[in-house]
CSV table of N, CA and C and ligand atoms in Angstrom, one decimal:
chain,number,residue,atom,x,y,z
S,15,MET,N,-46.6,1.7,0.9
S,15,MET,CA,-46.4,0.4,0.2
S,15,MET,C,-45.8,0.6,-1.2
S,16,SER,N,-44.5,0.7,-1.2
S,16,SER,CA,-43.8,0.8,-2.5
S,16,SER,C,-43.2,-0.5,-2.9
S,17,SER,N,-43.4,-0.8,-4.2
S,17,SER,CA,-42.7,-2.1,-4.6
S,17,SER,C,-41.2,-1.9,-4.6
S,18,GLN,N,-40.5,-2.9,-4.2
S,18,GLN,CA,-39.1,-2.7,-4.1
S,18,GLN,C,-38.4,-2.9,-5.4
S,19,LYS,N,-38.4,-1.8,-6.1
S,19,LYS,CA,-37.7,-1.8,-7.4
S,19,LYS,C,-36.3,-2.1,-7.3
S,20,GLY,N,-35.7,-1.6,-6.3
S,20,GLY,CA,-34.2,-1.8,-6.2
S,20,GLY,C,-33.8,-3.2,-6.2
S,21,ASN,N,-34.6,-4.0,-5.5
S,21,ASN,CA,-34.2,-5.4,-5.4
S,21,ASN,C,-34.5,-6.2,-6.7
S,22,VAL,N,-35.5,-5.8,-7.4
S,22,VAL,CA,-35.9,-6.6,-8.6
S,22,VAL,C,-34.8,-6.4,-9.7
S,23,ALA,N,-34.4,-5.2,-9.7
S,23,ALA,CA,-33.4,-4.8,-10.8
S,23,ALA,C,-32.2,-5.7,-10.8
S,24,ARG,N,-31.9,-6.2,-9.6
S,24,ARG,CA,-30.6,-7.0,-9.5
S,24,ARG,C,-30.8,-8.4,-9.9
S,25,SER,N,-30.7,-8.7,-11.2
S,25,SER,CA,-31.0,-10.0,-11.7
S,25,SER,C,-29.7,-10.8,-12.1
S,26,ARG,N,-28.6,-10.0,-12.1
S,26,ARG,CA,-27.3,-10.7,-12.5
S,26,ARG,C,-26.8,-11.6,-11.5
S,27,PRO,N,-26.7,-12.9,-11.8
S,27,PRO,CA,-26.1,-13.8,-10.8
S,27,PRO,C,-24.6,-13.6,-10.6
S,28,GLN,N,-24.2,-13.8,-9.3
S,28,GLN,CA,-22.8,-13.7,-9.1
S,28,GLN,C,-22.1,-14.9,-9.6
S,29,LYS,N,-21.1,-14.7,-10.5
S,29,LYS,CA,-20.4,-15.9,-11.0
S,29,LYS,C,-19.0,-16.0,-10.3
S,30,HIS,N,-18.7,-17.2,-10.1
S,30,HIS,CA,-17.4,-17.5,-9.5
S,30,HIS,C,-17.0,-16.6,-8.3
S,31,GLN,N,-17.7,-16.9,-7.2
S,31,GLN,CA,-17.4,-16.0,-6.0
S,31,GLN,C,-15.9,-16.2,-5.6
S,32,ASN,N,-15.4,-17.4,-5.8
S,32,ASN,CA,-14.1,-17.8,-5.2
S,32,ASN,C,-13.0,-17.7,-6.2
S,33,THR,N,-12.9,-16.6,-6.9
S,33,THR,CA,-11.7,-16.5,-7.8
S,33,THR,C,-10.5,-16.5,-6.9
S,34,PHE,N,-9.6,-17.5,-7.1
S,34,PHE,CA,-8.6,-17.7,-6.1
S,34,PHE,C,-7.5,-16.7,-6.3
S,35,SER,N,-7.3,-15.9,-5.2
S,35,SER,CA,-6.1,-15.1,-5.1
S,35,SER,C,-5.7,-15.1,-3.7
S,36,PHE,N,-4.4,-15.3,-3.5
S,36,PHE,CA,-3.9,-15.4,-2.1
S,36,PHE,C,-3.8,-14.0,-1.5
S,37,LYS,N,-4.5,-13.8,-0.5
S,37,LYS,CA,-4.3,-12.6,0.2
S,37,LYS,C,-4.1,-12.8,1.7
S,38,ASN,N,-2.9,-12.4,2.2
S,38,ASN,CA,-2.6,-12.8,3.5
S,38,ASN,C,-3.4,-12.0,4.6
S,39,ASP,N,-3.9,-10.8,4.2
S,39,ASP,CA,-4.6,-10.1,5.2
S,39,ASP,C,-6.0,-10.6,5.3
S,40,LYS,N,-6.4,-11.5,4.5
S,40,LYS,CA,-7.7,-12.2,4.6
S,40,LYS,C,-7.7,-13.0,5.9
S,41,PHE,N,-6.6,-13.5,6.3
S,41,PHE,CA,-6.5,-14.4,7.5
S,41,PHE,C,-6.1,-13.6,8.7
S,42,ASP,N,-5.3,-12.6,8.5
S,42,ASP,CA,-4.6,-12.0,9.6
S,42,ASP,C,-4.7,-10.5,9.4
S,43,LYS,N,-5.7,-9.8,10.0
S,43,LYS,CA,-5.8,-8.4,9.7
S,43,LYS,C,-5.2,-7.6,10.8
S,44,THR,N,-4.1,-7.9,11.3
S,44,THR,CA,-3.5,-7.1,12.3
S,44,THR,C,-2.8,-5.9,11.7
S,45,VAL,N,-2.5,-5.0,12.6
S,45,VAL,CA,-1.9,-3.8,12.2
S,45,VAL,C,-0.5,-4.1,11.6
S,46,GLN,N,0.1,-5.1,12.2
S,46,GLN,CA,1.4,-5.5,11.7
S,46,GLN,C,1.4,-6.0,10.3
S,47,THR,N,0.4,-6.8,10.0
S,47,THR,CA,0.3,-7.3,8.6
S,47,THR,C,0.1,-6.1,7.7
S,48,LYS,N,-0.8,-5.2,8.1
S,48,LYS,CA,-1.0,-4.1,7.2
S,48,LYS,C,0.3,-3.3,7.0
S,49,LYS,N,1.0,-3.1,8.0
S,49,LYS,CA,2.3,-2.4,8.0
S,49,LYS,C,3.2,-3.1,7.0
S,50,ILE,N,3.3,-4.4,7.1
S,50,ILE,CA,4.2,-5.1,6.3
S,50,ILE,C,3.7,-5.1,4.8
S,51,ASN,N,2.5,-5.2,4.6
S,51,ASN,CA,1.9,-5.1,3.3
S,51,ASN,C,2.2,-3.8,2.6
S,52,ALA,N,2.2,-2.7,3.4
S,52,ALA,CA,2.5,-1.4,2.9
S,52,ALA,C,3.9,-1.1,2.8
S,53,LYS,N,4.8,-2.0,3.2
S,53,LYS,CA,6.2,-1.7,3.2
S,53,LYS,C,6.8,-1.5,1.8
S,54,LEU,N,7.6,-0.5,1.7
S,54,LEU,CA,8.3,-0.3,0.5
S,54,LEU,C,9.7,-0.9,0.5
S,55,HIS,N,9.9,-1.8,-0.4
S,55,HIS,CA,11.2,-2.5,-0.4
S,55,HIS,C,12.2,-1.7,-1.2
S,56,ASP,N,12.8,-0.7,-0.5
S,56,ASP,CA,13.7,0.1,-1.2
S,56,ASP,C,15.1,-0.3,-0.9
S,57,GLY,N,16.0,0.2,-1.8
S,57,GLY,CA,17.4,-0.1,-1.6
S,57,GLY,C,17.9,-1.5,-1.9
S,58,VAL,N,17.0,-2.3,-2.6
S,58,VAL,CA,17.4,-3.7,-2.9
S,58,VAL,C,17.3,-3.9,-4.4
S,59,CYS,N,18.0,-4.9,-4.8
S,59,CYS,CA,17.9,-5.3,-6.3
S,59,CYS,C,16.6,-5.9,-6.6
S,60,GLN,N,16.4,-6.1,-7.9
S,60,GLN,CA,15.2,-6.7,-8.4
S,60,GLN,C,14.9,-8.1,-7.7
S,61,ARG,N,15.9,-8.9,-7.7
S,61,ARG,CA,15.7,-10.2,-7.2
S,61,ARG,C,15.4,-10.2,-5.7
S,62,CYS,N,16.1,-9.4,-5.0
S,62,CYS,CA,15.8,-9.3,-3.5
S,62,CYS,C,14.4,-8.7,-3.3
S,63,LYS,N,14.1,-7.8,-4.1
S,63,LYS,CA,12.8,-7.2,-3.9
S,63,LYS,C,11.7,-8.2,-4.1
S,64,GLU,N,11.9,-9.0,-5.2
S,64,GLU,CA,10.9,-10.1,-5.4
S,64,GLU,C,10.8,-11.1,-4.3
S,65,VAL,N,12.0,-11.4,-3.7
S,65,VAL,CA,12.0,-12.3,-2.6
S,65,VAL,C,11.2,-11.7,-1.4
S,66,LEU,N,11.5,-10.4,-1.1
S,66,LEU,CA,10.8,-9.8,0.0
S,66,LEU,C,9.3,-9.7,-0.3
S,67,GLU,N,8.9,-9.4,-1.5
S,67,GLU,CA,7.5,-9.3,-1.8
S,67,GLU,C,6.9,-10.7,-1.7
S,68,TRP,N,7.6,-11.7,-2.0
S,68,TRP,CA,7.1,-13.1,-1.9
S,68,TRP,C,6.8,-13.4,-0.5
S,69,ARG,N,7.8,-13.0,0.3
S,69,ARG,CA,7.7,-13.3,1.8
S,69,ARG,C,6.5,-12.6,2.4
S,70,VAL,N,6.3,-11.3,2.0
S,70,VAL,CA,5.2,-10.6,2.5
S,70,VAL,C,3.9,-11.2,2.0
S,71,LYS,N,3.8,-11.6,0.8
S,71,LYS,CA,2.6,-12.2,0.2
S,71,LYS,C,2.2,-13.5,0.9
S,72,TYR,N,3.1,-14.3,1.3
S,72,TYR,CA,2.8,-15.5,1.9
S,72,TYR,C,3.0,-15.5,3.4
S,73,SER,N,3.0,-14.4,4.0
S,73,SER,CA,3.1,-14.2,5.4
S,73,SER,C,4.3,-14.8,6.0
S,74,LYS,N,5.4,-14.8,5.2
S,74,LYS,CA,6.7,-15.3,5.7
S,74,LYS,C,7.6,-14.2,6.1
S,75,TYR,N,7.1,-13.0,6.0
S,75,TYR,CA,8.0,-11.8,6.3
S,75,TYR,C,8.0,-11.6,7.8
S,76,LYS,N,9.1,-11.7,8.4
S,76,LYS,CA,9.1,-11.4,9.9
S,76,LYS,C,9.9,-10.1,10.1
S,77,PRO,N,9.2,-9.1,10.6
S,77,PRO,CA,9.9,-7.9,10.9
S,77,PRO,C,10.9,-8.0,12.1
S,78,LEU,N,11.9,-7.2,12.0
S,78,LEU,CA,12.9,-7.3,13.1
S,78,LEU,C,12.4,-6.7,14.4
S,79,SER,N,12.6,-7.4,15.5
S,79,SER,CA,12.2,-6.8,16.7
S,79,SER,C,13.2,-5.8,17.2
S,80,LYS,N,14.5,-6.0,16.9
S,80,LYS,CA,15.5,-5.0,17.2
S,80,LYS,C,16.5,-5.0,16.0
S,81,PRO,N,17.2,-3.9,15.9
S,81,PRO,CA,18.1,-3.7,14.7
S,81,PRO,C,19.2,-4.8,14.7
S,82,LYS,N,19.6,-5.1,13.5
S,82,LYS,CA,20.6,-6.2,13.3
S,82,LYS,C,21.9,-5.5,13.0
S,83,LYS,N,23.0,-6.3,13.0
S,83,LYS,CA,24.3,-5.8,12.8
S,83,LYS,C,24.6,-5.7,11.3
S,84,CYS,N,25.0,-4.5,10.9
S,84,CYS,CA,25.4,-4.3,9.5
S,84,CYS,C,26.7,-4.9,9.2
S,85,VAL,N,26.8,-5.6,8.1
S,85,VAL,CA,28.1,-6.3,7.7
S,85,VAL,C,29.2,-5.3,7.3
S,86,LYS,N,28.8,-4.1,7.1
S,86,LYS,CA,29.9,-3.1,6.6
S,86,LYS,C,30.4,-2.2,7.8
S,87,CYS,N,29.5,-1.6,8.5
S,87,CYS,CA,29.9,-0.7,9.5
S,87,CYS,C,29.9,-1.4,10.9
S,88,LEU,N,29.4,-2.6,10.9
S,88,LEU,CA,29.4,-3.4,12.2
S,88,LEU,C,28.6,-2.7,13.3
S,89,GLN,N,27.7,-1.8,13.0
S,89,GLN,CA,26.8,-1.2,14.0
S,89,GLN,C,25.5,-1.9,13.9
S,90,LYS,N,24.7,-1.8,14.9
S,90,LYS,CA,23.4,-2.4,14.9
S,90,LYS,C,22.4,-1.4,14.3
S,91,THR,N,22.6,-1.3,13.0
S,91,THR,CA,21.8,-0.2,12.3
S,91,THR,C,20.9,-0.8,11.2
S,92,VAL,N,20.8,-2.1,11.1
S,92,VAL,CA,20.0,-2.7,10.1
S,92,VAL,C,18.6,-2.8,10.6
S,93,LYS,N,17.7,-2.1,10.0
S,93,LYS,CA,16.3,-2.1,10.6
S,93,LYS,C,15.3,-2.9,9.7
S,94,ASP,N,15.8,-3.3,8.6
S,94,ASP,CA,14.9,-4.1,7.7
S,94,ASP,C,15.2,-5.5,7.7
S,95,SER,N,14.2,-6.3,7.8
S,95,SER,CA,14.4,-7.8,7.9
S,95,SER,C,15.1,-8.3,6.6
S,96,TYR,N,16.0,-9.2,6.8
S,96,TYR,CA,16.7,-9.9,5.7
S,96,TYR,C,17.7,-9.1,5.0
S,97,HIS,N,17.9,-7.8,5.5
S,97,HIS,CA,18.9,-7.0,4.9
S,97,HIS,C,20.2,-7.3,5.7
S,98,ILE,N,21.4,-7.2,5.0
S,98,ILE,CA,22.6,-7.5,5.7
S,98,ILE,C,23.4,-6.2,5.9
S,99,MET,N,22.8,-5.1,5.4
S,99,MET,CA,23.5,-3.8,5.5
S,99,MET,C,22.5,-2.8,5.9
S,100,CYS,N,23.0,-1.7,6.6
S,100,CYS,CA,22.2,-0.6,6.9
S,100,CYS,C,22.0,0.3,5.7
S,101,ARG,N,21.1,1.1,5.8
S,101,ARG,CA,20.8,2.0,4.6
S,101,ARG,C,22.0,2.9,4.2
S,102,PRO,N,22.6,3.6,5.1
S,102,PRO,CA,23.7,4.5,4.7
S,102,PRO,C,24.8,3.7,4.0
S,103,CYS,N,25.1,2.5,4.6
S,103,CYS,CA,26.2,1.7,3.9
S,103,CYS,C,25.8,1.3,2.5
S,104,ALA,N,24.6,0.8,2.4
S,104,ALA,CA,24.2,0.3,1.1
S,104,ALA,C,24.1,1.4,0.1
S,105,TYR,N,23.7,2.6,0.6
S,105,TYR,CA,23.6,3.7,-0.2
S,105,TYR,C,24.9,4.2,-0.7
S,106,GLU,N,25.8,4.2,0.2
S,106,GLU,CA,27.2,4.7,-0.1
S,106,GLU,C,27.9,3.8,-1.1
S,107,LEU,N,27.8,2.5,-0.8
S,107,LEU,CA,28.5,1.6,-1.7
S,107,LEU,C,27.7,1.3,-3.0
S,108,GLU,N,26.5,1.8,-3.0
S,108,GLU,CA,25.6,1.5,-4.2
S,108,GLU,C,25.4,0.1,-4.4
S,109,VAL,N,25.1,-0.7,-3.4
S,109,VAL,CA,24.9,-2.1,-3.5
S,109,VAL,C,23.5,-2.4,-2.9
S,110,CYS,N,23.0,-3.6,-3.2
S,110,CYS,CA,21.8,-4.0,-2.6
S,110,CYS,C,21.9,-4.3,-1.1
S,111,ALA,N,21.0,-3.7,-0.4
S,111,ALA,CA,21.1,-3.8,1.1
S,111,ALA,C,20.8,-5.2,1.6
S,112,LYS,N,20.3,-6.1,0.7
S,112,LYS,CA,19.9,-7.4,1.2
S,112,LYS,C,21.0,-8.4,0.8
S,113,CYS,N,21.4,-8.4,-0.4
S,113,CYS,CA,22.4,-9.4,-0.8
S,113,CYS,C,23.8,-8.9,-0.9
S,114,GLY,N,23.9,-7.5,-0.9
S,114,GLY,CA,25.2,-6.9,-0.8
S,114,GLY,C,25.9,-6.9,-2.2
S,115,LYS,N,25.2,-7.2,-3.2
S,115,LYS,CA,25.8,-7.2,-4.5
S,115,LYS,C,25.6,-5.9,-5.2
S,116,LYS,N,26.5,-5.6,-6.2
S,116,LYS,CA,26.3,-4.4,-6.9
S,116,LYS,C,25.3,-4.6,-8.0
S,117,GLU,N,24.1,-4.4,-7.7
S,117,GLU,CA,23.0,-4.7,-8.7
S,117,GLU,C,22.3,-3.3,-8.9
S,118,ASP,N,21.4,-3.3,-9.9
S,118,ASP,CA,20.6,-2.2,-10.0
S,118,ASP,C,19.5,-2.1,-8.9
S,119,ILE,N,19.5,-1.0,-8.3
S,119,ILE,CA,18.5,-0.9,-7.2
S,119,ILE,C,17.2,-0.4,-7.7
S,120,VAL,N,16.1,-1.1,-7.3
S,120,VAL,CA,14.8,-0.9,-7.9
S,120,VAL,C,14.3,0.5,-7.4
S,121,ILE,N,14.3,0.6,-6.1
S,121,ILE,CA,13.8,1.9,-5.5
S,121,ILE,C,14.9,2.4,-4.6
S,122,PRO,N,15.6,3.4,-5.1
S,122,PRO,CA,16.7,3.9,-4.3
S,122,PRO,C,16.3,4.5,-3.0
S,123,PHE,N,17.2,4.5,-2.0
S,123,PHE,CA,16.9,5.0,-0.7
S,123,PHE,C,16.5,6.5,-0.7
S,124,ASN,N,17.2,7.2,-1.5
S,124,ASN,CA,17.0,8.7,-1.3
S,124,ASN,C,15.7,9.2,-1.9
S,125,LYS,N,15.0,8.3,-2.6
S,125,LYS,CA,13.7,8.7,-3.1
S,125,LYS,C,12.7,8.7,-2.0
S,126,GLU,N,12.3,9.8,-1.5
S,126,GLU,CA,11.3,9.9,-0.4
S,126,GLU,C,10.2,10.9,-0.7
S,127,PRO,N,9.3,10.5,-1.6
S,127,PRO,CA,8.2,11.4,-2.0
S,127,PRO,C,7.3,11.8,-0.9
S,128,GLU,N,7.2,11.0,0.1
S,128,GLU,CA,6.2,11.3,1.2
S,128,GLU,C,6.6,12.5,1.9
S,129,LYS,N,7.8,12.7,2.2
S,129,LYS,CA,8.3,13.8,3.0
S,129,LYS,C,7.8,15.2,2.4
S,130,THR,N,8.1,15.4,1.1
S,130,THR,CA,7.8,16.7,0.5
S,130,THR,C,6.3,16.8,0.5
S,131,GLU,N,5.6,15.8,0.3
S,131,GLU,CA,4.2,15.8,0.2
S,131,GLU,C,3.6,16.3,1.6
S,132,ASN,N,4.1,15.8,2.6
S,132,ASN,CA,3.6,16.1,3.9
S,132,ASN,C,3.8,17.6,4.3
S,133,SER,N,5.0,18.1,4.0
S,133,SER,CA,5.2,19.5,4.3
S,133,SER,C,4.3,20.4,3.5
S,134,GLU,N,4.1,20.0,2.3
S,134,GLU,CA,3.2,20.8,1.4
S,134,GLU,C,1.8,20.8,2.0
S,135,ASN,N,1.4,19.6,2.4
S,135,ASN,CA,0.0,19.5,2.9
S,135,ASN,C,-0.1,20.4,4.2
S,136,ASN,N,0.9,20.4,5.0
S,136,ASN,CA,0.8,21.3,6.2
S,136,ASN,C,0.6,22.7,5.8
S,137,GLN,N,1.3,23.1,4.8
S,137,GLN,CA,1.2,24.5,4.4
S,137,GLN,C,-0.2,24.8,3.9
S,138,ARG,N,-0.7,23.9,3.1
S,138,ARG,CA,-2.0,24.1,2.5
S,138,ARG,C,-3.1,24.1,3.6
S,139,ALA,N,-2.9,23.3,4.6
S,139,ALA,CA,-3.9,23.1,5.6
S,139,ALA,C,-4.2,24.5,6.2
S,140,ASN,N,-3.2,25.2,6.5
S,140,ASN,CA,-3.4,26.5,7.1
S,140,ASN,C,-4.2,27.5,6.2
S,141,HIS,N,-3.9,27.4,4.9
S,141,HIS,CA,-4.6,28.2,3.9
S,141,HIS,C,-6.1,27.9,3.9
S,142,ARG,N,-6.3,26.6,4.0
S,142,ARG,CA,-7.7,26.1,3.8
S,142,ARG,C,-8.6,26.5,4.9
S,143,ARG,N,-8.0,26.7,6.1
S,143,ARG,CA,-8.8,27.1,7.2
S,143,ARG,C,-9.7,28.3,7.0
S,144,SER,N,-9.1,29.3,6.3
S,144,SER,CA,-9.8,30.5,6.1
S,144,SER,C,-11.0,30.3,5.1
S,145,CYS,N,-10.7,29.6,4.1
S,145,CYS,CA,-11.8,29.4,3.1
S,145,CYS,C,-12.2,28.0,3.1
S,146,LYS,N,-13.3,27.7,3.8
S,146,LYS,CA,-13.9,26.4,3.8
S,146,LYS,C,-14.3,26.0,2.4
S,147,ARG,N,-14.2,24.8,2.1
S,147,ARG,CA,-14.6,24.4,0.8
S,147,ARG,C,-16.2,24.2,0.7
S,148,ASN,N,-16.8,24.9,-0.2
S,148,ASN,CA,-18.2,24.9,-0.3
S,148,ASN,C,-18.8,23.7,-1.1
S,149,GLU,N,-18.0,23.3,-2.0
S,149,GLU,CA,-18.6,22.3,-2.9
S,149,GLU,C,-18.7,21.0,-2.2
S,150,GLU,N,-19.9,20.4,-2.2
S,150,GLU,CA,-20.1,19.1,-1.6
S,150,GLU,C,-20.0,18.1,-2.7
S,151,SER,N,-19.6,17.0,-2.4
S,151,SER,CA,-19.6,16.0,-3.5
S,151,SER,C,-21.0,15.5,-3.8
S,152,ASP,N,-21.5,15.8,-4.9
S,152,ASP,CA,-22.9,15.5,-5.2
S,152,ASP,C,-23.0,14.2,-6.0
S,153,ASP,N,-21.9,13.5,-6.0
S,153,ASP,CA,-21.9,12.2,-6.7
S,153,ASP,C,-23.0,11.2,-6.1
S,154,ASP,N,-23.0,11.2,-4.8
S,154,ASP,CA,-23.9,10.3,-4.1
S,154,ASP,C,-25.4,10.7,-4.4
S,155,LEU,N,-25.6,12.0,-4.4
S,155,LEU,CA,-27.0,12.5,-4.6
S,155,LEU,C,-27.5,12.0,-6.0
S,156,ASP,N,-26.7,12.2,-7.0
S,156,ASP,CA,-27.0,11.8,-8.3
S,156,ASP,C,-27.4,10.4,-8.4
S,157,PHE,N,-26.7,9.6,-7.7
S,157,PHE,CA,-26.9,8.1,-7.7
S,157,PHE,C,-28.3,7.8,-7.1
S,158,ASP,N,-28.6,8.5,-6.0
S,158,ASP,CA,-29.9,8.3,-5.4
S,158,ASP,C,-31.1,8.6,-6.3
S,159,ILE,N,-30.9,9.8,-6.9
S,159,ILE,CA,-32.0,10.3,-7.8
S,159,ILE,C,-32.3,9.3,-8.9
S,160,ASP,N,-31.2,8.8,-9.5
S,160,ASP,CA,-31.4,7.8,-10.6
S,160,ASP,C,-32.2,6.6,-10.2
S,161,LEU,N,-32.0,6.2,-9.0
S,161,LEU,CA,-32.7,5.0,-8.6
S,161,LEU,C,-34.1,5.3,-8.2
S,162,GLY,N,-34.4,6.4,-7.5
S,162,GLY,CA,-35.7,6.6,-6.9
S,162,GLY,C,-36.6,7.3,-7.8
S,163,ASP,N,-36.2,8.5,-8.2
S,163,ASP,CA,-37.1,9.4,-9.0
S,163,ASP,C,-37.0,9.0,-10.5
S,164,THR,N,-37.6,7.9,-10.9
S,164,THR,CA,-37.4,7.5,-12.2
S,164,THR,C,-38.3,8.4,-13.2
S,165,ASP,N,-39.3,9.0,-12.6
S,165,ASP,CA,-40.2,9.9,-13.4
S,165,ASP,C,-40.7,9.3,-14.7
S,166,ASP,N,-41.2,8.1,-14.6
S,166,ASP,CA,-41.8,7.5,-15.8
S,166,ASP,C,-40.8,7.0,-16.8
S,167,ASN,N,-39.6,7.3,-16.5
S,167,ASN,CA,-38.5,6.9,-17.5
S,167,ASN,C,-38.2,5.4,-17.2
S,168,GLN,N,-38.3,4.6,-18.2
S,168,GLN,CA,-37.9,3.2,-17.9
S,168,GLN,C,-36.4,3.1,-17.8
S,169,VAL,N,-36.0,2.5,-16.7
S,169,VAL,CA,-34.6,2.3,-16.5
S,169,VAL,C,-34.3,0.9,-16.7
S,170,ASP,N,-33.4,0.7,-17.6
S,170,ASP,CA,-33.0,-0.6,-17.9
S,170,ASP,C,-31.8,-1.0,-17.0
H,2,ZN,ZN1,26.2,0.0,8.0
H,3,ZN,ZN1,19.9,-8.1,-3.8
């Protein structure tokens, strides 16, 4: 029979549970939505990027089911919704892949940090196999001790 100290300590009332912020994945937690939310709008100008982000935010972004025709090379190479040009064309002409104007590109196509990171991880994974990491994260343990073993110390 231990008094439930843990519950008593929680005296702060929750204020304003419903701070309004629109989150589309609140209503639709499909993989597709997650994918779209994680999408990087590269190769477009600031204005187009904002438009794309707006569409994503309000669930108006519709991914392409099949590649669209590029206005430059006339191949069906456009894989991004609302883009009028494929990546190689936009990159070569240094224009926005969505509106086709010569604007400043927010995130250039050639920036692909993920790739290098992956190959590096693979190399390190092999190394790690031989020496298992010994350190356990003791963050959780500390937290438990603070709550339970108060040792006559008054915890405020
Ligand atoms: Zn093209
Ligand atoms: Zn644009």
